[in-house]
mmCIF file of C-alpha atoms in Angstrom:
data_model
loop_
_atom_site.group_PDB
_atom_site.id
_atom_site.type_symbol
_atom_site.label_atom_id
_atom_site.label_comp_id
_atom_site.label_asym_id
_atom_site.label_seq_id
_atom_site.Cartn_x
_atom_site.Cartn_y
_atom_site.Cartn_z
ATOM 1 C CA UNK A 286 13.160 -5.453 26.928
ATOM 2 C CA UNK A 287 13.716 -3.251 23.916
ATOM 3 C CA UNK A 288 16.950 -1.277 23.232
ATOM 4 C CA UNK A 289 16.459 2.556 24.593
ATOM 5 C CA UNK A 290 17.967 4.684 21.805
ATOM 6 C CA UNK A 291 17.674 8.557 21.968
ATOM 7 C CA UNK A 292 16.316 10.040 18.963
ATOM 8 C CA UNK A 293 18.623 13.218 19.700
ATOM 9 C CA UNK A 294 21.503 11.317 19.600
ATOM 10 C CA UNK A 295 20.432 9.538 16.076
ATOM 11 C CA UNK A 296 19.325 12.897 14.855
ATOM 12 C CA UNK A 297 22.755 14.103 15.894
ATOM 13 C CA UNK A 298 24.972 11.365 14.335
ATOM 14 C CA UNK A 299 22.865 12.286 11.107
ATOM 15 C CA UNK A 300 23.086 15.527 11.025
ATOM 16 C CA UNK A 301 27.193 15.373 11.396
ATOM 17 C CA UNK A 302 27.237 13.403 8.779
ATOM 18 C CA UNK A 303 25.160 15.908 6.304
ATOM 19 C CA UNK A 304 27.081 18.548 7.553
ATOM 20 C CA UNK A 305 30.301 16.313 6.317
ATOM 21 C CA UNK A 306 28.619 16.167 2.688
ATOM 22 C CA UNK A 307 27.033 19.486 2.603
ATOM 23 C CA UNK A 308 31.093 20.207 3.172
ATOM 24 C CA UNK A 309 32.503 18.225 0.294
ATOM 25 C CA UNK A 310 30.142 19.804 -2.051
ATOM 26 C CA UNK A 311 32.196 23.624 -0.772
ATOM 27 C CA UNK A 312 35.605 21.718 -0.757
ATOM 28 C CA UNK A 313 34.723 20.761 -4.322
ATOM 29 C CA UNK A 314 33.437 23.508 -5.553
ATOM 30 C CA UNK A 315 30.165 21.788 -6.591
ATOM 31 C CA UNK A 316 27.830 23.392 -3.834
ATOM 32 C CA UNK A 317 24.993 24.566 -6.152
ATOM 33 C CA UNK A 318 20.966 24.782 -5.388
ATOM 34 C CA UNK A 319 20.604 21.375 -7.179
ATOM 35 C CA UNK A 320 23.202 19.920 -4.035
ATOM 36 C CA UNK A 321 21.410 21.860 -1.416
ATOM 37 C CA UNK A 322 17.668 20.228 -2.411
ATOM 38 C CA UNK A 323 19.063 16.898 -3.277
ATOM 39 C CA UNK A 324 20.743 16.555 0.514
ATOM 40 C CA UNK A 325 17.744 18.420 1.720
ATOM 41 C CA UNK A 326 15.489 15.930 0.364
ATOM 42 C CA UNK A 327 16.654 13.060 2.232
ATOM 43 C CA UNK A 328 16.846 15.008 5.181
ATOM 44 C CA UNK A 329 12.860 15.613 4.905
ATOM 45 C CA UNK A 330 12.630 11.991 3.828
ATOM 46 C CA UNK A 331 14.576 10.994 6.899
ATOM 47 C CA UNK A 332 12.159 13.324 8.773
ATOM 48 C CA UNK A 333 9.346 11.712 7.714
ATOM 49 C CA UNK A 334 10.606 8.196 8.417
ATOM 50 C CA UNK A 335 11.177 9.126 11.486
ATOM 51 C CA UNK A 336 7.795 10.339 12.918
ATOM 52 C CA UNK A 337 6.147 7.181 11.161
ATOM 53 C CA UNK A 338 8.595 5.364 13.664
ATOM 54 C CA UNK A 339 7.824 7.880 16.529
ATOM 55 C CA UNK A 340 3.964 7.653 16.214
ATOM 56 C CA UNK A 341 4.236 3.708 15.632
ATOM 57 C CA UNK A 342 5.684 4.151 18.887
ATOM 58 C CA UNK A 343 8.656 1.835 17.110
ATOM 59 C CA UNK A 344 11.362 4.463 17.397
ATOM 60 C CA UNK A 345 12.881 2.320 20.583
ATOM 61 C CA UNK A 346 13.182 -0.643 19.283
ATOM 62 C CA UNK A 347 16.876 -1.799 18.249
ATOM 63 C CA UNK A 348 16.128 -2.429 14.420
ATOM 64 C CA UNK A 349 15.137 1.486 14.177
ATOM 65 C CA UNK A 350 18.566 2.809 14.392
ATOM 66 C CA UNK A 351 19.054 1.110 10.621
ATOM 67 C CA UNK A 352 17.481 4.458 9.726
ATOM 68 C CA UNK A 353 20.822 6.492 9.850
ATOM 69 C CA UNK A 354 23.030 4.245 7.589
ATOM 70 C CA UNK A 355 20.369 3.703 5.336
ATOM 71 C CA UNK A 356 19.602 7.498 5.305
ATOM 72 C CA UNK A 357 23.596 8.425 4.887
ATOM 73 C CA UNK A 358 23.441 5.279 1.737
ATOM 74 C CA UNK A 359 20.720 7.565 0.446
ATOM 75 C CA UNK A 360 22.378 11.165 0.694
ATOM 76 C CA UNK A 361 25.692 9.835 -0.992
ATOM 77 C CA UNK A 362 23.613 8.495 -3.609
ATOM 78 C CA UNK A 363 21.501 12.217 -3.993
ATOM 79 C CA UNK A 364 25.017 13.994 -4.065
ATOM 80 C CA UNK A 365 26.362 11.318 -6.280
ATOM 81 C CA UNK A 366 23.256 12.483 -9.045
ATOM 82 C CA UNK A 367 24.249 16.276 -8.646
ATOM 83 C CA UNK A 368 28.123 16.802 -7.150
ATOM 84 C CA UNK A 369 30.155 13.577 -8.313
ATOM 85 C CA UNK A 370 33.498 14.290 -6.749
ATOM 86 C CA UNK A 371 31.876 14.955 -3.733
ATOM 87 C CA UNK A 372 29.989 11.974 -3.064
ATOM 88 C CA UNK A 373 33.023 10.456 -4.165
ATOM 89 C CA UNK A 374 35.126 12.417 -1.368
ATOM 90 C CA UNK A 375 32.493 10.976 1.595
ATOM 91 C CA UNK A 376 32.419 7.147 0.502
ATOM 92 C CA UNK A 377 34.398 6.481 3.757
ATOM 93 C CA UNK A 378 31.117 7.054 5.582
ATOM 94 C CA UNK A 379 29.889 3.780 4.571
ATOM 95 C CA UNK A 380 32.927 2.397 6.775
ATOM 96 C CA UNK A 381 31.209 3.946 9.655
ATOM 97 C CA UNK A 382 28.010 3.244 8.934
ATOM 98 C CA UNK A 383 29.032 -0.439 9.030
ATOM 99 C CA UNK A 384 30.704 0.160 12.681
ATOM 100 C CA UNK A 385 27.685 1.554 13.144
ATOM 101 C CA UNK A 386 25.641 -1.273 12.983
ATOM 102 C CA UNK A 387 28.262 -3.340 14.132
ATOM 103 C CA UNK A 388 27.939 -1.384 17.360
ATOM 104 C CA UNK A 389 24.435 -0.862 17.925
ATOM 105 C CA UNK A 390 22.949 -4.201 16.873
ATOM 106 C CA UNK A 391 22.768 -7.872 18.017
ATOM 107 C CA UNK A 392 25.588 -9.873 17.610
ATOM 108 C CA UNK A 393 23.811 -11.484 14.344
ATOM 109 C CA UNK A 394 24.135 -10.636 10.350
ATOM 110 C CA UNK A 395 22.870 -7.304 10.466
ATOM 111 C CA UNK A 396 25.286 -5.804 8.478
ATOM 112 C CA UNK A 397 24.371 -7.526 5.241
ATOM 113 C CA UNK A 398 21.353 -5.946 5.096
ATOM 114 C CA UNK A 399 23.197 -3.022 4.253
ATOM 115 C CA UNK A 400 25.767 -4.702 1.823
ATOM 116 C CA UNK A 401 23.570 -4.845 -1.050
ATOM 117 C CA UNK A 402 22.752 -1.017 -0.972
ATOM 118 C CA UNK A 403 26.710 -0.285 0.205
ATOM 119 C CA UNK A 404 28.036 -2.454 -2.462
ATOM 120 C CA UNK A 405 25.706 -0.684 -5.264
ATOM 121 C CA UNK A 406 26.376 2.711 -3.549
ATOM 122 C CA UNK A 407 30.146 1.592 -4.605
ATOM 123 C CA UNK A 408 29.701 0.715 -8.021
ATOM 124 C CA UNK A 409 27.811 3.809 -8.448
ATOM 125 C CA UNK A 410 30.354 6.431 -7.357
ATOM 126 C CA UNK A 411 33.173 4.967 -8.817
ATOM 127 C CA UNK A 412 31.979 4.436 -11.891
ATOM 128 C CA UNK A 413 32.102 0.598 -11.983
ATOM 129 C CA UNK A 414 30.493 -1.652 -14.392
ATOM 130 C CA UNK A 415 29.405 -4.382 -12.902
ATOM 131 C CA UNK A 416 31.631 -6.872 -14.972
ATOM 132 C CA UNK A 417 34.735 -4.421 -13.836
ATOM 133 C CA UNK A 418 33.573 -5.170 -9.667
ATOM 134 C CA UNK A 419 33.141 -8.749 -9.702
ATOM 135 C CA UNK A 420 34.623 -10.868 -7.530
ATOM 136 C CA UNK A 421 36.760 -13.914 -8.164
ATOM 137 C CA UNK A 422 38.539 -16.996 -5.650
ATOM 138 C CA UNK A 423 41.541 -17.440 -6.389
ATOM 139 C CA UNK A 424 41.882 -21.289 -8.018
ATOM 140 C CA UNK A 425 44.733 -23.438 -9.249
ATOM 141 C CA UNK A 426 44.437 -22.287 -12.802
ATOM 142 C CA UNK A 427 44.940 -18.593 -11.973
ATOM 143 C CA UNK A 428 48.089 -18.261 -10.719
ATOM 144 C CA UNK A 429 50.765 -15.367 -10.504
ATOM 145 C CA UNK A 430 52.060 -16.090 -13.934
ATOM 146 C CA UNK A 431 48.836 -16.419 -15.584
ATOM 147 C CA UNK A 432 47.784 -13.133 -13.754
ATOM 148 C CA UNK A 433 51.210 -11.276 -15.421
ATOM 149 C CA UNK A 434 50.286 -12.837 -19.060
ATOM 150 C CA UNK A 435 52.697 -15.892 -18.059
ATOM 151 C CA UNK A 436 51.962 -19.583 -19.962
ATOM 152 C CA UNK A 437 49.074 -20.388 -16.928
ATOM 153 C CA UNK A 438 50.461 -22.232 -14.702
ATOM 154 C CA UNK A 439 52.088 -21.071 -11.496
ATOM 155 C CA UNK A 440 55.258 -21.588 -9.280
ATOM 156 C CA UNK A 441 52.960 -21.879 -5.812
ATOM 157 C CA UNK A 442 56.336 -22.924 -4.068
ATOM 158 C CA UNK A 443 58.484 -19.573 -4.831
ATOM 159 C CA UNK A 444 57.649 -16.055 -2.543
#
């Protein structure tokens, strides 16, 4: 039996969130008509999305509700082109987008399906090069010392 989502309540989660961007643009004085068609174009491409899912008569099915995250990944990434700071102001959305899906899907890895976009989304706003973002475990060579310019080696035994 498929998951009964409302589209009214998706539309609304979306459009609070737009609302929460088209307000960091004013609270950073970069609200301009270039900010107003970017966020407006991913509304319309949201829009359009959307009926494809309504007349494929898909728009109940769990999996549809990855629209919204997807769609907010998008807007940040529209502001990000034309009000920096801004976009830069609503990166804590991505948080909720990934309680999001931790709320409305299965109990399986749907979340990293949105990693790869969140995770570029990141790098993007703040500016990372890749190199700077990477990731690194911890190993035996790489210890506290070596980490403060020390000889290499570190005391694992001291707090």
């Amino acid at each position: 039996m498929p998951y009964r989502c409302g589209i009214a309540e998706g539309c609304i989660r979306f459009g609070g969130c737009f609302v929460v961007l088209a307000v960091a643009t004013g609270v950073t004085d970069e609200s301009s008509r270039d900010a107003c068609l970017a966020l407006l174009a991913v509304v319309a491409a949201t829009a359009l999305v959307t009926a494809v899912l309504v007349v494929t008569q898909q728009i109940h099915q769990r999996w549809s509700l990855m629209v919204w995250p997807f769609s907010l990944c998008a807007g940040i990434f529209a502001l990000d082109r034309v009000a920096h700071q801004a976009a830069g102001l609503v990166m804590g959305l991505v948080v909720l987008s990934f309680l999001f899906i931790g709320l409305s899907q299965p109990p399986r890895p749907a979340g990293f399906w949105f990693l790869p976009p969140a995770a570029l989304l990141f790098l993007q706003v703040q500016d990372l090069d890749p190199k700077m973002a990477r990731c690194a475990a911890p190993d035996r060579r790489c210890g506290v010392d070596h980490l403060r310019g020390g000889a290499g080696q570190a005391d694992h035994g001291a707090a």
